Coordinates of C-alpha atoms in Angstrom, one line a residue:
M130 CA 31.6 -23.7 12.3
F131 CA 31.9 -25.3 8.9
S132 CA 34.3 -24.1 6.2
A133 CA 34.4 -23.7 2.4
M134 CA 36.7 -26.8 2.5
A135 CA 34.5 -28.6 4.3
L136 CA 31.6 -27.8 2.2
T137 CA 33.5 -28.5 -0.9
T138 CA 34.3 -32.2 -0.1
V139 CA 30.7 -33.3 0.7
S140 CA 29.4 -35.5 -1.7
L141 CA 26.4 -35.5 -4.2
S142 CA 23.8 -36.9 -6.9
G143 CA 20.1 -36.0 -8.4
V144 CA 17.6 -32.8 -7.5
A145 CA 14.8 -33.5 -5.2
T146 CA 12.7 -30.4 -6.6
S147 CA 9.4 -32.4 -6.1
Q148 CA 10.4 -33.5 -2.4
T149 CA 8.2 -32.3 0.5
A150 CA 9.4 -31.5 3.8
S151 CA 8.6 -31.4 7.3
A152 CA 8.5 -27.9 8.8
A153 CA 8.0 -27.0 12.2
P154 CA 5.3 -24.7 13.3
P155 CA 6.2 -21.0 12.7
S156 CA 8.3 -19.6 15.5
S157 CA 7.8 -16.5 16.6
A158 CA 10.6 -14.1 15.3
T159 CA 13.9 -13.6 17.5
A160 CA 15.0 -10.0 18.6
A161 CA 15.1 -8.0 15.6
Q162 CA 18.4 -7.7 13.6
A163 CA 20.1 -4.7 14.8
G164 CA 19.5 -2.4 11.5
H165 CA 21.2 -0.5 9.1
T166 CA 22.2 3.2 9.7
S167 CA 20.2 6.0 8.2
A168 CA 23.3 8.2 7.9
N169 CA 25.4 8.2 4.8
M170 CA 28.5 7.1 5.9
A171 CA 31.0 7.8 3.3
G172 CA 34.4 9.4 4.3
M173 CA 34.2 8.4 8.0
A174 CA 37.0 6.0 9.0
N175 CA 35.4 3.9 11.7
M176 CA 31.9 4.0 12.6
A177 CA 31.5 0.6 14.2
G178 CA 29.2 0.5 17.4
M179 CA 27.3 3.8 16.4
A180 CA 24.4 4.2 18.6
N181 CA 21.9 5.5 16.1
M182 CA 21.7 2.1 14.2
A183 CA 18.3 1.6 14.0
D184 CA 16.2 -1.5 15.0
P185 CA 14.8 -2.7 11.7
A186 CA 11.4 -4.3 13.7
A187 CA 11.1 -1.2 15.8
A188 CA 8.8 0.4 13.5
P189 CA 7.0 -2.1 11.3
N190 CA 6.4 -0.6 7.8
A191 CA 3.6 -1.7 5.3
S192 CA 4.7 -2.0 1.9
G193 CA 5.1 -4.0 -1.1
D194 CA 5.4 -7.9 -0.5
D195 CA 4.5 -7.3 3.4
P196 CA 1.1 -5.1 3.1
D197 CA 0.4 -5.5 6.8
G198 CA 3.8 -4.6 7.8
D199 CA 4.2 -7.0 10.8
G200 CA 7.5 -8.4 9.1
Y201 CA 6.2 -11.8 8.2
I202 CA 5.8 -13.0 4.3
M203 CA 4.7 -16.4 3.9
A204 CA 5.7 -18.9 1.1
N205 CA 2.8 -19.6 -1.3
P206 CA 2.4 -22.4 -1.0
P207 CA 4.3 -23.6 1.8
V208 CA 7.1 -26.4 1.9
T209 CA 5.6 -29.0 4.5
G210 CA 6.3 -32.7 5.3
V211 CA 10.0 -32.6 4.8
T212 CA 12.2 -34.5 7.1
P213 CA 16.2 -33.4 7.1
S214 CA 18.2 -35.7 5.0
T215 CA 20.4 -38.0 6.4
Y216 CA 21.2 -39.9 3.5
D217 CA 25.0 -40.3 2.6
P218 CA 25.3 -40.1 -1.1
P219 CA 28.3 -41.4 -3.1
H220 CA 31.2 -39.2 -2.6
A221 CA 31.8 -36.0 -4.7
Y222 CA 34.7 -33.3 -4.1
F223 CA 32.6 -30.6 -5.6
H224 CA 28.4 -29.8 -5.8
E225 CA 28.4 -26.4 -6.7
F226 CA 27.9 -23.7 -9.6
Q227 CA 29.2 -20.0 -9.8
A228 CA 26.9 -17.0 -10.3
K229 CA 29.2 -14.2 -11.7
C230 CA 27.3 -10.6 -11.0
A231 CA 28.8 -7.6 -11.5
P232 CA 28.2 -4.1 -9.2
N233 CA 25.6 -2.3 -11.3
H234 CA 24.8 1.0 -8.9
T235 CA 24.9 2.3 -5.3
A236 CA 22.4 3.7 -3.1
P237 CA 21.3 4.4 0.4
D238 CA 18.4 1.9 0.1
D239 CA 17.6 -1.5 1.7
P240 CA 14.6 -3.5 0.3
I241 CA 14.7 -6.2 2.9
V242 CA 15.6 -4.1 6.2
F243 CA 13.9 -0.6 5.0
P244 CA 11.4 -1.8 2.5
G245 CA 9.8 1.2 0.7
Q246 CA 12.0 3.8 2.5
P247 CA 14.4 5.2 0.2
G248 CA 17.5 6.8 1.8
A249 CA 16.9 5.1 5.0
S250 CA 19.9 3.0 4.7
H251 CA 23.7 3.0 5.0
D252 CA 25.1 2.8 1.3
H253 CA 25.1 -0.3 -0.5
T254 CA 26.6 -1.7 -3.4
F255 CA 24.1 -3.8 -5.6
M256 CA 25.0 -6.5 -8.0
G257 CA 22.4 -8.6 -10.1
N258 CA 18.9 -7.0 -10.9
L259 CA 19.5 -3.6 -12.6
S260 CA 16.1 -2.4 -10.9
T261 CA 16.7 -2.8 -7.0
N262 CA 15.9 0.1 -4.9
A263 CA 14.2 0.5 -1.6
N264 CA 10.8 -0.4 -3.1
S265 CA 11.5 -3.7 -4.8
T266 CA 9.4 -6.7 -4.6
T267 CA 9.3 -10.0 -5.8
A268 CA 7.0 -8.6 -8.9
S269 CA 9.3 -5.7 -9.7
L270 CA 12.3 -8.0 -9.6
E271 CA 10.4 -10.2 -11.7
A272 CA 9.2 -7.4 -14.2
A273 CA 12.7 -5.8 -14.7
S274 CA 14.3 -6.2 -17.8
G275 CA 17.8 -6.3 -17.1
T276 CA 20.6 -8.0 -14.5
S277 CA 24.4 -7.6 -14.6
C278 CA 24.7 -11.4 -13.8
N279 CA 26.0 -13.7 -16.6
A280 CA 23.0 -15.7 -16.6
V281 CA 20.2 -13.9 -18.1
G282 CA 18.0 -16.0 -15.7
D283 CA 19.3 -14.7 -12.9
K284 CA 17.3 -11.8 -11.9
S285 CA 18.0 -12.0 -8.1
A286 CA 19.2 -8.9 -6.1
Y287 CA 22.5 -8.9 -4.2
W288 CA 23.8 -6.3 -1.9
M289 CA 26.5 -5.4 0.5
P290 CA 27.8 -2.5 2.4
S291 CA 29.8 -0.2 0.1
L292 CA 33.6 0.2 0.7
F293 CA 35.4 3.5 0.9
N294 CA 39.2 4.7 1.4
G295 CA 38.8 7.9 3.0
D296 CA 35.9 9.7 1.0
Q297 CA 36.4 7.7 -1.9
K298 CA 33.8 4.9 -2.8
I299 CA 35.6 1.8 -4.5
L300 CA 33.7 -0.4 -6.1
P301 CA 34.6 -4.2 -7.2
I302 CA 36.0 -4.5 -10.8
G303 CA 33.5 -6.7 -13.1
P304 CA 31.7 -9.7 -12.2
Q305 CA 32.3 -11.1 -8.6
T306 CA 31.8 -14.8 -7.8
I307 CA 28.8 -16.0 -5.8
Y308 CA 29.1 -19.8 -5.2
Y309 CA 25.9 -21.7 -5.0
K310 CA 26.8 -25.0 -3.2
T311 CA 25.6 -27.6 -0.7
G312 CA 25.9 -26.8 2.8
V313 CA 24.4 -30.4 3.9
N314 CA 26.0 -33.9 3.4
D315 CA 23.2 -35.1 1.1
Y316 CA 23.7 -32.9 -2.0
T317 CA 20.9 -34.6 -3.6
S318 CA 18.5 -33.0 -1.3
V319 CA 19.4 -29.5 -2.2
R320 CA 16.6 -27.8 -4.0
P321 CA 16.2 -24.3 -6.0
F322 CA 15.4 -21.0 -3.7
P323 CA 11.9 -20.0 -4.1
K324 CA 10.9 -16.7 -5.5
G325 CA 11.0 -14.1 -3.2
L326 CA 13.1 -15.8 -0.5
R327 CA 15.2 -13.0 1.4
F328 CA 17.6 -12.9 3.9
V329 CA 20.7 -11.0 5.5
V330 CA 23.8 -12.7 6.5
G331 CA 25.8 -11.2 9.5
S332 CA 25.0 -8.0 11.2
P333 CA 26.3 -4.4 10.7
M334 CA 26.1 -4.5 14.5
Q335 CA 28.0 -7.4 15.1
T336 CA 31.3 -7.2 17.0
Q337 CA 34.8 -8.1 16.2
D338 CA 34.5 -11.4 17.8
E339 CA 30.9 -12.3 16.7
F340 CA 32.1 -11.7 13.0
K341 CA 35.1 -14.0 13.9
N342 CA 32.8 -16.8 15.0
L343 CA 30.0 -16.4 12.8
K344 CA 29.2 -19.9 11.2
G345 CA 29.4 -18.2 8.0
T346 CA 32.9 -16.7 8.3
V347 CA 35.7 -18.0 6.0
E348 CA 39.3 -16.6 6.7
G349 CA 38.2 -13.1 7.1
W350 CA 39.6 -10.4 5.1
E351 CA 42.5 -11.4 2.9
C352 CA 45.0 -9.5 1.1
G353 CA 48.3 -11.0 -0.4
T354 CA 49.4 -13.8 2.1
S355 CA 47.7 -12.0 4.9
Y356 CA 44.7 -13.9 6.1
K357 CA 42.2 -14.4 9.0
N358 CA 42.1 -10.7 9.5
F359 CA 38.5 -10.2 11.1
N360 CA 38.8 -6.3 10.8
F361 CA 40.8 -4.6 7.8
P362 CA 44.6 -5.2 7.9
A363 CA 46.8 -2.3 8.5
T364 CA 48.5 -2.5 5.2
C365 CA 48.2 -4.9 2.1
P366 CA 51.2 -5.6 -0.6
T367 CA 50.8 -2.8 -3.2
S368 CA 51.5 -4.9 -6.0
P369 CA 49.4 -4.2 -8.9
D370 CA 47.4 -7.6 -8.7
T371 CA 46.7 -7.5 -4.8
Q372 CA 43.1 -7.1 -3.9
L373 CA 41.1 -6.8 -0.9
N374 CA 39.0 -10.2 -0.6
I375 CA 36.4 -11.6 1.6
R376 CA 34.1 -14.6 1.5
L377 CA 31.1 -15.1 3.5
Q378 CA 28.8 -18.2 3.5
A379 CA 25.1 -17.9 4.0
P380 CA 22.4 -20.3 6.0
S381 CA 21.2 -22.8 3.9
C382 CA 18.6 -24.5 5.9
W383 CA 14.7 -23.0 5.2
D384 CA 11.8 -23.5 7.5
G385 CA 9.8 -23.8 4.5
I386 CA 7.3 -21.3 5.8
H387 CA 8.3 -17.9 5.8
L388 CA 10.1 -15.8 2.7
D389 CA 11.2 -13.0 5.4
T390 CA 10.9 -12.7 9.0
P391 CA 11.1 -9.5 11.2
D392 CA 14.8 -10.2 12.0
H393 CA 15.3 -11.4 8.3
K394 CA 17.2 -14.3 9.8
S395 CA 15.0 -16.6 11.7
H396 CA 13.2 -18.3 8.9
M397 CA 17.1 -19.5 7.8
A398 CA 19.4 -21.8 9.5
Y399 CA 22.9 -23.1 9.2
P400 CA 23.3 -26.9 9.0
I401 CA 24.3 -28.7 12.1
P402 CA 27.7 -30.2 11.9
S403 CA 27.9 -33.8 13.4
G404 CA 31.3 -34.8 12.4
A405 CA 33.2 -35.9 9.1
N406 CA 31.4 -33.0 7.3
Q407 CA 28.2 -34.8 7.9
N408 CA 26.1 -31.5 7.9
V409 CA 22.4 -32.0 8.4
C410 CA 19.5 -29.3 8.4
P411 CA 17.9 -28.8 11.7
A412 CA 14.2 -30.2 12.4
D413 CA 12.8 -26.8 12.6
H414 CA 14.6 -25.7 9.2
P415 CA 14.4 -28.9 7.3
V416 CA 14.5 -27.6 3.7
A417 CA 17.9 -27.8 2.3
L418 CA 18.4 -24.9 -0.3
P419 CA 21.8 -23.9 -2.4
M420 CA 24.5 -22.5 0.5
I421 CA 25.6 -19.0 -1.2
E422 CA 29.1 -17.9 -0.6
F423 CA 29.9 -14.1 -1.5
K424 CA 33.6 -14.2 -2.7
M425 CA 34.4 -10.3 -3.4
A426 CA 37.4 -8.3 -4.3
W427 CA 37.9 -4.8 -4.1
P428 CA 40.9 -2.9 -6.0
V429 CA 42.7 -1.4 -2.7
N430 CA 46.0 -2.2 -1.2
G431 CA 49.0 -0.6 0.3
D432 CA 48.0 1.7 3.3
M433 CA 44.5 0.4 4.8
S434 CA 44.0 3.0 7.9
Q435 CA 41.4 4.8 6.0
V436 CA 39.5 2.0 4.5
H437 CA 36.1 1.3 5.9
L438 CA 32.7 0.2 5.1
A439 CA 29.4 2.4 4.8
S440 CA 28.3 0.1 8.0
G441 CA 31.5 0.8 10.1
A442 CA 34.6 -1.2 10.7
G443 CA 35.6 -4.4 8.4
F444 CA 34.0 -6.5 11.0
S445 CA 30.3 -4.9 10.3
F446 CA 30.2 -6.7 6.9
H447 CA 27.2 -8.2 5.9
Y448 CA 25.1 -8.9 2.8
D449 CA 21.8 -9.4 1.7
F450 CA 20.1 -11.8 -1.0
F451 CA 16.7 -11.4 -2.6
A452 CA 15.9 -14.6 -4.9
D453 CA 14.3 -14.2 -8.1
W454 CA 15.7 -16.7 -10.9
D455 CA 13.9 -18.2 -14.0
T456 CA 12.5 -21.5 -12.5
A457 CA 13.8 -23.4 -15.2
T458 CA 17.1 -22.1 -15.3
Q459 CA 17.7 -22.3 -11.6
S460 CA 16.4 -25.7 -11.4
A461 CA 18.4 -26.9 -14.2
M462 CA 21.3 -25.3 -12.6
V463 CA 20.7 -26.7 -9.0
T464 CA 20.0 -30.5 -10.6
H465 CA 23.0 -30.6 -13.1
C466 CA 25.7 -28.8 -10.6
I467 CA 25.0 -29.5 -7.1
N468 CA 22.8 -32.4 -7.1
G469 CA 25.0 -33.8 -9.8
G470 CA 28.3 -33.5 -7.7
L471 CA 30.0 -31.1 -10.4
Q472 CA 32.2 -28.0 -10.1
C473 CA 30.4 -25.7 -12.5
D474 CA 31.2 -22.4 -13.6
D475 CA 28.5 -19.8 -14.8
H476 CA 27.5 -21.8 -17.6
G477 CA 26.6 -24.9 -15.4
Y478 CA 29.7 -26.7 -17.2
D479 CA 32.7 -28.6 -15.2
Q480 CA 35.9 -28.5 -17.0
E481 CA 37.1 -31.8 -15.4
H482 CA 33.8 -33.4 -16.7
P483 CA 33.4 -32.0 -20.2
D484 CA 31.2 -35.4 -21.2
K485 CA 28.5 -33.9 -18.7
G486 CA 28.1 -30.9 -21.0
A487 CA 26.5 -27.5 -19.9
V488 CA 23.3 -26.1 -18.7
L489 CA 23.7 -22.4 -20.5
D490 CA 24.8 -21.8 -23.8
G491 CA 27.6 -19.3 -25.1
N492 CA 24.8 -16.5 -24.6
Y493 CA 23.9 -17.6 -21.2
Q494 CA 20.6 -19.0 -22.0
L495 CA 19.2 -22.2 -20.7
I496 CA 20.2 -25.0 -23.2
Q497 CA 16.7 -26.6 -24.4

């Protein structure tokens, strides 16, 4: 398991957007991810392990980007000929930028796990693209007119199970931080997400032990000075500034072939740690993409006994990502911040290196 600290102490330098990579032949999908429940679970205090969690691959559904309904969405063009980079670039403490995206709506929809099936999922809190619903496709996200991310070029869709305190739905307040950083030692090899790439991080069906040991889990649930809670803590400090927090990191190595697979995971992999933060992509997932880290905060504290997710207990936390950035904007952010070894805010600006400048202007538009 690699931690956020390990990832931020890796090094960096210039983007390889034109690099081509060696992808292994498409492998058959693994057993499908245990899916999202079709019930709206608001008001139930503990629903972990419910028997009616559906298997999303059990009944393929033709829709949107997957007209034959087999669960495979192919990259066009695929990225082939890549060998995982073992280059050790000059050391840099940071290689990241932030996306700041606010919640904008909730719905029992999931366009990745239940595409074209409104109401089939548990309730989700959506951030980013304002149009996201069960029928969302790459084209519909691209055509949408708005986003709740500060960067207007980020029309990606981000969503997670809604959080409840009893029967009251609690939404994060204002823009939440979604880090884009390197997951591999060679930060110069990280390239932008292709449009339409989508995946699920974690699973609503995971056990507490599985969540604790998930490669992307960082410290579990946090509130005040309470850390490493892999279910919701019984209580949190009641000070006004205390919120419930979680961080969860996504796999960042892509097979270069699929934008999605039936389990919504097999086309992605976590880097392989080899000691001293020398993380390298595996040979069958050789393409290094940004490592996304959700850092979410909910305004809830005090007695936590009635706090639960729409998917169940705290250890059922997971999230979905559907990529749709303006090509030039994402390329500039990745090149400047990740490949450039900087710790950028959501303007692509590093306060410790003002001489490097910013990527986005005061209106979060790409500086030409």
